[in-house]
Structure formats: C-alpha cells, structure tokens
Short mmCIF file of C-alpha atoms in Angstrom, two decimals:
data_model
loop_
_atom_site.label_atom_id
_atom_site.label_comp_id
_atom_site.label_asym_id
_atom_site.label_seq_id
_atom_site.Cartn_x
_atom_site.Cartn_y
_atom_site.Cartn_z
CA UNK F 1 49.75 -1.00 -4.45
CA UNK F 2 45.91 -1.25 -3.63
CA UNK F 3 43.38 -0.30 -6.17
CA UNK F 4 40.17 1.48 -5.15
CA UNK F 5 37.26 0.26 -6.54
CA UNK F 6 34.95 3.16 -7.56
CA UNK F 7 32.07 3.67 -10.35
CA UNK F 8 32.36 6.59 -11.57
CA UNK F 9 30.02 8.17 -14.69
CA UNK F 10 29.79 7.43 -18.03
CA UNK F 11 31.74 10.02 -20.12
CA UNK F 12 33.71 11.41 -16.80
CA UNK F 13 36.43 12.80 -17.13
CA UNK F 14 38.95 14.35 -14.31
CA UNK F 15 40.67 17.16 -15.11
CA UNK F 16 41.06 19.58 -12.81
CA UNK F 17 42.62 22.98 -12.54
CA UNK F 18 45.31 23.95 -10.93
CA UNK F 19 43.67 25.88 -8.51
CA UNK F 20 41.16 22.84 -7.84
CA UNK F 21 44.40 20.72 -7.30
CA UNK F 22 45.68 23.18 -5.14
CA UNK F 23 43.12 24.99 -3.13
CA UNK F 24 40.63 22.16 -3.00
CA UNK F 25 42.15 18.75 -3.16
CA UNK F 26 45.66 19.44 -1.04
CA UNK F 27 44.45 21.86 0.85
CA UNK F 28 41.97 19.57 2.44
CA UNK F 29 44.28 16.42 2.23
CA UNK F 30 46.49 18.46 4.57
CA UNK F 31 43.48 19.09 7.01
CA UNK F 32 42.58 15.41 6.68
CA UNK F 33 38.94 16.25 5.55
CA UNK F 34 37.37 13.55 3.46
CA UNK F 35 36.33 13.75 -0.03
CA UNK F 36 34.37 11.08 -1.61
CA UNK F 37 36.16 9.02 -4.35
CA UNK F 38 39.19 10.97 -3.99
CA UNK F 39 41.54 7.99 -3.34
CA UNK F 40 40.49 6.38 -6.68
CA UNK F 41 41.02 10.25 -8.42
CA UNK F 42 44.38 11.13 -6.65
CA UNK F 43 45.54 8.15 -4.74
CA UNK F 44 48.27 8.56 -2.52
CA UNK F 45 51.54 6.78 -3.88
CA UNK F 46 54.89 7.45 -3.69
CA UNK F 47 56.33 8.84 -6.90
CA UNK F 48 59.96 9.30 -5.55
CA UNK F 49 60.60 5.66 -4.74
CA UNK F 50 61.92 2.11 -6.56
CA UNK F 51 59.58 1.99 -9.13
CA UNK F 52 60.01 3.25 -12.80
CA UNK F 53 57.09 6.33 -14.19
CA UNK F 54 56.19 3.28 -16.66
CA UNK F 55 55.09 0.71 -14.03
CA UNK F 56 53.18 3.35 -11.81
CA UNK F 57 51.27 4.41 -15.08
CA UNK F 58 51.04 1.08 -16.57
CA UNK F 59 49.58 -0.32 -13.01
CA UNK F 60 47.09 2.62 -12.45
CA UNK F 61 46.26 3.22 -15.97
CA UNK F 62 43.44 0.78 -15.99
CA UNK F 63 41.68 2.22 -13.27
CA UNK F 64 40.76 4.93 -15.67
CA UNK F 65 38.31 1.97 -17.48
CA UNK F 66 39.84 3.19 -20.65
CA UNK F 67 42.91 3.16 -23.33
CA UNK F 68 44.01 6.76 -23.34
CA UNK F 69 47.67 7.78 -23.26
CA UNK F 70 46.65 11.48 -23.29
CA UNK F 71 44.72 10.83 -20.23
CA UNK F 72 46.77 12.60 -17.18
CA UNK F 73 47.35 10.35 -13.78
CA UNK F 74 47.53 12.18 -10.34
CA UNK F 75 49.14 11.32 -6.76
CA UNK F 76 49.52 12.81 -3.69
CA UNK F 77 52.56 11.88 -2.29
CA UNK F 78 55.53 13.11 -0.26
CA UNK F 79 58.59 14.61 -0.79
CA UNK F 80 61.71 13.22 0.70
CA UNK F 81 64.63 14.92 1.79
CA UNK F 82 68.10 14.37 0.90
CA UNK F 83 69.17 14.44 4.55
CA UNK F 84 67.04 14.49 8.08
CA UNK F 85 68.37 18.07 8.70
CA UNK F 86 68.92 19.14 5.42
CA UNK F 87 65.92 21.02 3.02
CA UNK F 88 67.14 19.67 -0.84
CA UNK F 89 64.39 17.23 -1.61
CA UNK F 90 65.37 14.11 -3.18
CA UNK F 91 63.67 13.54 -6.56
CA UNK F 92 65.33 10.47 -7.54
CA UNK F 93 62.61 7.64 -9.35
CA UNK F 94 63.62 3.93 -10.09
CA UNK F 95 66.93 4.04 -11.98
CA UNK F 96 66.54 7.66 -13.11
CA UNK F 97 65.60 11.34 -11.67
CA UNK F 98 62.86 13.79 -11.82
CA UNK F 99 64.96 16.51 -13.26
CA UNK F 100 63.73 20.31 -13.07
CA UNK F 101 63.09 21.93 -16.39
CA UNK F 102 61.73 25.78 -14.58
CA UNK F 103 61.21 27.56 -11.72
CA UNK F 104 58.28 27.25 -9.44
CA UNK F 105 55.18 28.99 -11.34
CA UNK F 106 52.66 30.71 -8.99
CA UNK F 107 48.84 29.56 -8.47
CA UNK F 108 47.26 32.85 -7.89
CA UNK F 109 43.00 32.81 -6.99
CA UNK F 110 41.47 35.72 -6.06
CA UNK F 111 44.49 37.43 -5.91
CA UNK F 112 45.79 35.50 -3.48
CA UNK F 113 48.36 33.19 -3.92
CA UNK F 114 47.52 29.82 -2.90
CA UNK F 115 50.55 27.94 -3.87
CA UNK F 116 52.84 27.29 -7.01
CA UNK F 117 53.81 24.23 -9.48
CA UNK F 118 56.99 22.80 -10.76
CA UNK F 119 57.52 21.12 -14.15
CA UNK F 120 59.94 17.51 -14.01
CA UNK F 121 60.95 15.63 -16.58
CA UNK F 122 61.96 11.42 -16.13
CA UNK F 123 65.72 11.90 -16.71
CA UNK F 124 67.85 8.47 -17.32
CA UNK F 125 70.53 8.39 -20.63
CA UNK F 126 70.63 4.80 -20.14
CA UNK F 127 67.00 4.22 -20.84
CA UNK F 128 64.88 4.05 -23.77
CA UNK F 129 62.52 5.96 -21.95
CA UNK F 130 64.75 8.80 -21.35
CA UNK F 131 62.33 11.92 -21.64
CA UNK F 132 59.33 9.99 -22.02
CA UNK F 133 57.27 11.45 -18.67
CA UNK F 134 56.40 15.03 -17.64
CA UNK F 135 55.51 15.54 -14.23
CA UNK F 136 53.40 18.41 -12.59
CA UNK F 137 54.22 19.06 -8.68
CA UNK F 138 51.77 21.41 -7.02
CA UNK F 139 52.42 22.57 -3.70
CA UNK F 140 50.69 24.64 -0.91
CA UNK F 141 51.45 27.93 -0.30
CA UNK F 142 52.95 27.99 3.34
CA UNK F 143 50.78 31.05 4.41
CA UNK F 144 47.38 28.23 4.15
CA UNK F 145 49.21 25.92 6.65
CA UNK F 146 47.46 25.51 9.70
CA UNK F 147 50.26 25.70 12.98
CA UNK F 148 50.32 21.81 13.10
CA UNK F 149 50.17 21.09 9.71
CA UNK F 150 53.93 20.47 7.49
CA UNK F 151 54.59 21.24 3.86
CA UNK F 152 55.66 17.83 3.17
CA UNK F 153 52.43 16.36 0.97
CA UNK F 154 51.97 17.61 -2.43
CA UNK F 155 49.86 16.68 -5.48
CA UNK F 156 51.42 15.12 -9.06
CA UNK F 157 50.23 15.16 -12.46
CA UNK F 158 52.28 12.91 -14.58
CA UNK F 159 51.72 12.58 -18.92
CA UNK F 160 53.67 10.64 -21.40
CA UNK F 161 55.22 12.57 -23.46
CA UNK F 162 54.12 10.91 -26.65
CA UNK F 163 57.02 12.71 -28.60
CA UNK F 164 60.05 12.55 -26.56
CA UNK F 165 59.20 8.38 -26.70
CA UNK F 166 58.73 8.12 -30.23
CA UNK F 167 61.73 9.60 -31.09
CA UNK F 168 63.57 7.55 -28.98
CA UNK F 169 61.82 4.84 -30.60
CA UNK F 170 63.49 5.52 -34.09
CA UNK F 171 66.98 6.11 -32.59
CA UNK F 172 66.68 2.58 -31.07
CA UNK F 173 65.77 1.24 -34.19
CA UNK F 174 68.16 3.31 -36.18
CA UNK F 175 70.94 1.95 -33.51
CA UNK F 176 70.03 -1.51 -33.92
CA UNK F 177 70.01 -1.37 -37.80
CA UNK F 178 73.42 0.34 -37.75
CA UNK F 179 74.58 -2.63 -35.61
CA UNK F 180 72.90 -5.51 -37.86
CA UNK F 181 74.77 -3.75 -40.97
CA UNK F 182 77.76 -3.42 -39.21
CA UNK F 183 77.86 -7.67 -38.75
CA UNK F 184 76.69 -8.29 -41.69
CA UNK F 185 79.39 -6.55 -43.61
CA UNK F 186 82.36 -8.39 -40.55
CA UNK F 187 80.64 -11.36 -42.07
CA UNK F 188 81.28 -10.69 -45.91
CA UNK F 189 84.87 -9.86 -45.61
CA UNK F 190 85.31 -13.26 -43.10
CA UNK F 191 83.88 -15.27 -46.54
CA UNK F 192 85.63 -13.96 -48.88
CA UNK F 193 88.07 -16.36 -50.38
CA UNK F 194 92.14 -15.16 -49.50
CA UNK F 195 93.79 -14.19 -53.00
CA UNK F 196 95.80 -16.69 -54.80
CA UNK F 197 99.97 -15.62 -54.00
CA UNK F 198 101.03 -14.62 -57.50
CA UNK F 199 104.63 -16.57 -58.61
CA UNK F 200 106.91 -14.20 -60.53
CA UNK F 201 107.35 -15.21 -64.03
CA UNK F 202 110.18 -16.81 -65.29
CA UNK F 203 111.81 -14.79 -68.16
CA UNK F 204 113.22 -16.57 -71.02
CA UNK F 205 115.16 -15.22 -74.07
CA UNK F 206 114.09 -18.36 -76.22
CA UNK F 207 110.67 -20.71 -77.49
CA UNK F 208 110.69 -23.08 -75.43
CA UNK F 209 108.28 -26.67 -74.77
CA UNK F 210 105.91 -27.06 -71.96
CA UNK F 211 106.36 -30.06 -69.98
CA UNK F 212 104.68 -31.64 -66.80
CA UNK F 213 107.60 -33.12 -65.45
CA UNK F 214 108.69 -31.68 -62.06
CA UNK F 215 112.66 -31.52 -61.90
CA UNK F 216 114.54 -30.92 -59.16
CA UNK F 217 117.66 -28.20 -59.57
CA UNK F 218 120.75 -29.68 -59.70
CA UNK F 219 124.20 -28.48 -60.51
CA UNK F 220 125.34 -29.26 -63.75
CA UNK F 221 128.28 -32.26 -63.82
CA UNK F 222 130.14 -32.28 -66.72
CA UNK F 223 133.43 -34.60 -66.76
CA UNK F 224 135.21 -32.55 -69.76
CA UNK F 225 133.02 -30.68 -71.45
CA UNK F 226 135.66 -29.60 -74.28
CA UNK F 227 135.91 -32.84 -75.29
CA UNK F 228 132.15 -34.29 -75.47
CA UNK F 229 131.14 -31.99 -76.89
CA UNK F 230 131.20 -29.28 -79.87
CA UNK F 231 132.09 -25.69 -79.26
CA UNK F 232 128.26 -24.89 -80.12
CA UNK F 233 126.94 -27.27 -77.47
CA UNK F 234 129.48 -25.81 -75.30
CA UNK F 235 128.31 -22.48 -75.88
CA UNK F 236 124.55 -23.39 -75.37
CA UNK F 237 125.70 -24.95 -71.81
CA UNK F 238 127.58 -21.75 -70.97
CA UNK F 239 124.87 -19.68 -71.70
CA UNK F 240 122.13 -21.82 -70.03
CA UNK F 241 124.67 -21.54 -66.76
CA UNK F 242 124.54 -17.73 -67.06
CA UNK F 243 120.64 -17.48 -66.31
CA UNK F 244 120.82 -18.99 -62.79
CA UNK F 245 120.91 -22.94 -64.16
CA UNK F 246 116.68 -21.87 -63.72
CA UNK F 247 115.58 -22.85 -67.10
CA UNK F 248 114.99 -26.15 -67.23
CA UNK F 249 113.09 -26.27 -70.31
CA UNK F 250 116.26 -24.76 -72.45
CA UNK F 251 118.44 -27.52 -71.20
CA UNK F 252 115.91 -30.19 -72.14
CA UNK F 253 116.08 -28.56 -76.04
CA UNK F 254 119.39 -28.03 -76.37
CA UNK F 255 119.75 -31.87 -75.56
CA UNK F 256 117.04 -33.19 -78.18
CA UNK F 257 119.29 -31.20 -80.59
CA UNK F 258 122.52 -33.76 -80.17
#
C-alpha cells in the first residue's frame, strides 16, 4: 500500500456528504476525470481482500496527521463477485465478513436520484474485534452510467465503532478473570492435605492400662487350663476369648493379678 504525500490545511477536515461522495467524487472516478488530492482523500484500496478493517485503518490512519478515532476513512474500491457469471458480490474481509445490517438507502439531489448507500458491519465471533467497524458503501445510480462505463467501483466510509469494541473489551477481561479464578481454585483443592483414615475404636467393657508395646495376635495356648489355674482366672480367660481375643490390654491385667 502506497501513501500519497499531500499538504493539506491547517484545521481541514474531510467530511463530505453523501451526495458529494456520490455525485461528485464517484461519479467522476467512473469518468476518469482528475481531482486534485483526491488519492490522498479517498485512495483507492481494496476493502474486500486479506487484510483485517484494523490494519487498513491502523496503516492509513496517520495520513490524517492526527490521533482521532472519530475521524472517518474513505476508499474507492471494487466489488467482487462471488462467481464470473454470477451477480452476489462477495463481501468477505480478512478472517471475517462485511455483514448487511439494512437495505440500500436512496441518495436523492434535486429530486433526482443519484445513487443509494448500504450500511456493513465487520462480522467475525472469533475475534475480539467482532462488531468493532461500520462501513458506508455508496454506489452510483445506474441511470448516470455512461454506455462504456460498469457499476463495479464504489466509494467506502469506514468508523470504529468505539462501543461495540469496548464492550468487547470487558467481556475479554471478564473471560480471562473467570479463567484465572477458575485455576486458582483447581490449585487450592490440589494443596489441600488428604484427611487422616479414621480407625474404629476399640470398645472395652473394663479400665484398662495404656501401653506402647506393639503385640502381635496370637491364639491363646493353654495346656490345661482347669488345672493351672483357678476357676476365676478361668473365667477372666473365657471372657477375654469371647471379645474376638482383640483386647490385648485385658489379658496383660488379668495376668499382673496372679
């Protein structure tokens, strides 16, 4: 993309109608009649092509000489079809698609009209910029064509929508805060220490001492217990079989007592 050089007044600012768009500026594009600085007012680019509404505005923005996003850009350029023989224009731009939001509007002067205008909007769900441009297409009226002239130029105003971006701004954000939270909480519940298994209790029907030593369950071997032993002890062993040989601590008492 060339940029034209051109000085242009102190405090000048283009904004034309839409009849000056229209009946002036494309009607004599069409009839190839030359008009000083036009190619640094409306240079000729095409705006259904590779490149994104952000990089054309971002690369002809500074031609303006100043920092102003409410400051409109405009293009002649020219349409493309979907096929050679077919009429649907293709409106496709970078990764996205000029999407139609009306009808065509007519440009009436004089009562005559001279042509009409179309209102796009950049349309791409995948994009933060997703809303973000507005663009103007002005076309000539086919009654103004001269015999060897074809309907295929037109004239583009493009604007940022200031709105449409800063909301998607915050939704960004607000996605990208949701996602930060979302980590951050996978990450608390990965530290957190596992509980401690809880042992079930053993139940005992008597006092009984504490003691560190570790013993290992055994079955009781008594040669003749009857004998050995008096019918109290004998009792206390019976008893001590009853709850599952599992109370170690009972057996260890009722031993200290003999």
């Amino acid at each position: 993309m060339e940029v034209v050089e051109f000085s242009r007044p102190v405090g000048y600012v283009f904004d034309p109608t839409d009849c000056e768009l229209v009946g002036f500026y494309l009607s004599k594009k069409k009839a190839n009649q030359l008009i000083p600085g036009i190619d640094y007012f409306i240079p000729e680019y095409n705006l259904y092509g590779s490149k994104e509404p952000w990089q054309i505005w971002n690369f002809f923005k500074p031609r303006l000489g100043e920092e102003r996003d409410d400051q409109d850009l405009y293009f002649f350029t020219k349409l493309k079809k979907k096929t050679l023989k077919g009429s649907r224009i293709d409106r496709s731009v970078g990764t996205g698609t000029w999407k139609g939001e009306d009808g065509s509007t007519e440009i009436v002067y004089n009562n005559q009209r001279i042509g009409s205008k179309k209102r796009f909007r950049y349309e791409n769900k995948d994009s933060n910029q997703h809303g973000g441009w507005i663009m103007h297409e002005y076309s000539l009226d086919s009654s103004l064509l001269l015999p060897d002239q074809h309907n295929d130029y037109v004239v583009c105003r493009i604007r940022k929508n200031q709105l449409a971006l800063k909301k998607n701004n915050r939704r960004k954000c607000q996605e990208v805060d949701s996602e930060k939270k979302k980590k951050n909480k996978v990450q608390e519940v990965d530290s957190e220490p596992l509980p401690l298994a809880t042992l079930p209790a053993r139940s005992t029907t008597t006092t009984t001492t504490t003691t560190t030593t570790t013993m290992v369950q055994q079955p009781l071997q008594l040669e003749d217990e009857t004998e050995l032993y008096s019918d109290e002890y004998a009792f206390a062993i019976r008893q001590y079989q009853y709850e599952d040989q599992q109370n170690y601590s009972l057996y260890s008492t009722v031993n200290n007592l003999y």
